Amino acid sequence: MANPHLSGGRKLALHYFGVAMVLFMAQLLFGLLAGLQFIFPSFLYEILDFNVNRMVHINAMVVWMLYGFMGSVYWFLEDESGVEIVGLKWGQLAFWVLTGAVAVVVLVYLLIQIGSGSDTSLWLINEGREYIEAPRWADIGIVAVMLVFFYNVAATFAAGQWSGIAGVLTLDLVALAGLYLAGMFYVTNISVDQYWWWWVIHLWVEATWEVLVGCIMAWSLMKLLGVRRQVVQTWLYIEVALMFGSGILGLGHHYFWIGTPEYWFTIGGFFSALEPIPLVAMVVHSVYDAGVHRFKNSNHPALAWVIAHAFGNFLGAGVWGFMHTLPQINLYTHGTQWSASHGHLAFFGAYATINIAFFYLAAQQARGNVWMGGGLADGWRWKAALALLNIGVMGMTVALLIAGYEQSFIERAVEGSTWAGYFAAQNHPWFIQAMVWRMLFGLVTLTGGGLLFWDLLTIGRGEQRLAPIISEA
Amino acid sequence: MTEQIPRWAQESFWKKVAVWVTGGSFVLLVILTFDSMAKISAGGAKVPAYSVINLDVSYRYDKAKQRFQPVIGAEAPLFGKLLSENEAEQLVSLGKKTVQAKNCMNCHTLLGNGAYYAPDLTKAWLDQGWIAKESREQMMLNFLLDPENNARTFGSNRKMPNLDISQAEAEAVIAFLKWMSAIDTNGFPHNFIALGEGE
């Protein structure tokens, strides 16, 4: 990608963003296939079964979000440190290794799908553990790539200047890479298996990812709105304190029903109830920052997505999460469509939105820091994509919530959780109706995703005006 | 300018808070993890030894605790074979590896975690869908070996695909499910009436 406007690190970031967008589309597509199978169970039966579609759906999501985060960090690394990226060649190599490995893993998922009950299958095909299904060889590869990424980040800051954002980011990446190791061994005991599995899943998603996003958000607020560094960094530390303070022991809300001791009821319940607090703080902070500047900013689409992030993170991760995490209600809602409802809004609200905001910041610079305010040519596209994606995901979330209520009452409370009770809930017209609504809003989401992709490829092309300079408050 | 900012609103103050809160929480988590690991090892207080597959397993309401609990009963060997602790562990392990290699968790849920397209397997061994204790082992075996023709879809038309499970793997999966049903899951699922426990 020859681009006179971009440094080496930013060119590498664009590679990451490109793959992220492709994987985002794959996530939507395979989600749609899996959703269709809820309504038409014989659709693609024994060709691409639900388990394959669902696995590709959730794995594409995890991987595109990591690509988005890594791209965002490469994007602001030179700007934040004041020097060129140290070891960029290694970073470029790691990108191609990772992308090649992702392609091989996906092909194996689709073409080979399953193996015999042996270690060979777990090493080469699929580990069969939700969200971290990647075969063991790929796990080792991912850790190697993360080490290169970490080296790029830490060495660049060490060569240039350290800031508050740099310090938080570097320590967060140590935790992020370290936690992945907790999911890389086989044990027969499923309670022990699930205990460590949650270390990766929860501590990633509800702790290290949130803090990583906090760093990305902090940097974008300075660039987008001209917020003072001191203000942003103070908030970043407050968020780290609140996020880790509630999130690390909030892990306990996953330890109610997997064979773990009863004290997790108290610890998990208490810290879960605290978990929404940092997210409220984030909304207040973002809206306040935007309001202080009368929403004056250098990139309308990016700001719109940052605002979508603030609300989406608070609603999806905070409110939707808290609604069903206390053991008092979770006894009935655990393992129902409640979790799917929360998952859809939380991942979108907390992570997809901030990545998309960053894609727009990148698109603006890649085209020469062009105007991205009002009166932008074809400005309807980003607005329509924003509306369709948000309406689509919110619609799916509400439909799945209705299904979750129905399932909790009929399968769990009334029928006592037997298989007959499970199907009584799944066959109920109220459930099927909710799944049809989910499908319709899934199509809305897919349309929005396609439009977003198109817009990112074309926005700002041929634009002659330059972006306004936003000074610090 | 800086002098006017009160201490509690200063960047350096929150930096220290962030470090101490994170460190403190993590240390607590590590301590709790050591304790949990001791309690959930196989044969410990919450998770039974693998040889529990030689015994009758059920699930009943405990009045004192006000929740459902696994109940381990008299000798009832799986497929009529009494296994040593070591043999039982190997069989359960083959079962769990099969469950992972066949990607069961992306339709079913185990201990409530997984996908939601097919039933929870936490207490699958105890489900009344197997009709009677005498028919259970054979029905489970038939189902795993040929799910399409032994499908019990309860009118949903959702069928498990044929996953090329061998006879040995199928028996191991059943052993894994029986062992898992004996884990003390703190009363989850609630209200579940196990096979043979009456209405």
Coordinates of C-alpha atoms in Angstrom, one line a residue, chain A residues 2 10 107-109 122 127 179 219 224 255 260 267 273 278 356 364 376 408 423:
Chain A
A2 CA 1.9 3.0 -1.2
R10 CA 0.4 3.4 10.0
L107 CA -10.1 -23.6 6.3
V108 CA -9.6 -26.5 8.7
Y109 CA -12.7 -25.5 10.6
L122 CA -6.7 -30.9 19.7
E127 CA -9.7 -27.7 20.8
L179 CA -3.7 -14.6 30.4
W219 CA -5.8 8.8 22.5
L224 CA -10.7 14.0 17.8
Y255 CA -17.9 -19.5 39.2
T260 CA -16.4 -24.2 42.5
I267 CA -17.6 -12.4 45.8
A273 CA -22.8 -5.4 40.9
P278 CA -16.6 2.3 35.4
I356 CA -15.0 1.3 13.7
Q364 CA -9.2 10.2 7.2
L376 CA -19.1 15.5 3.1
S408 CA -35.9 -19.0 31.7
F423 CA -37.5 -28.3 23.8

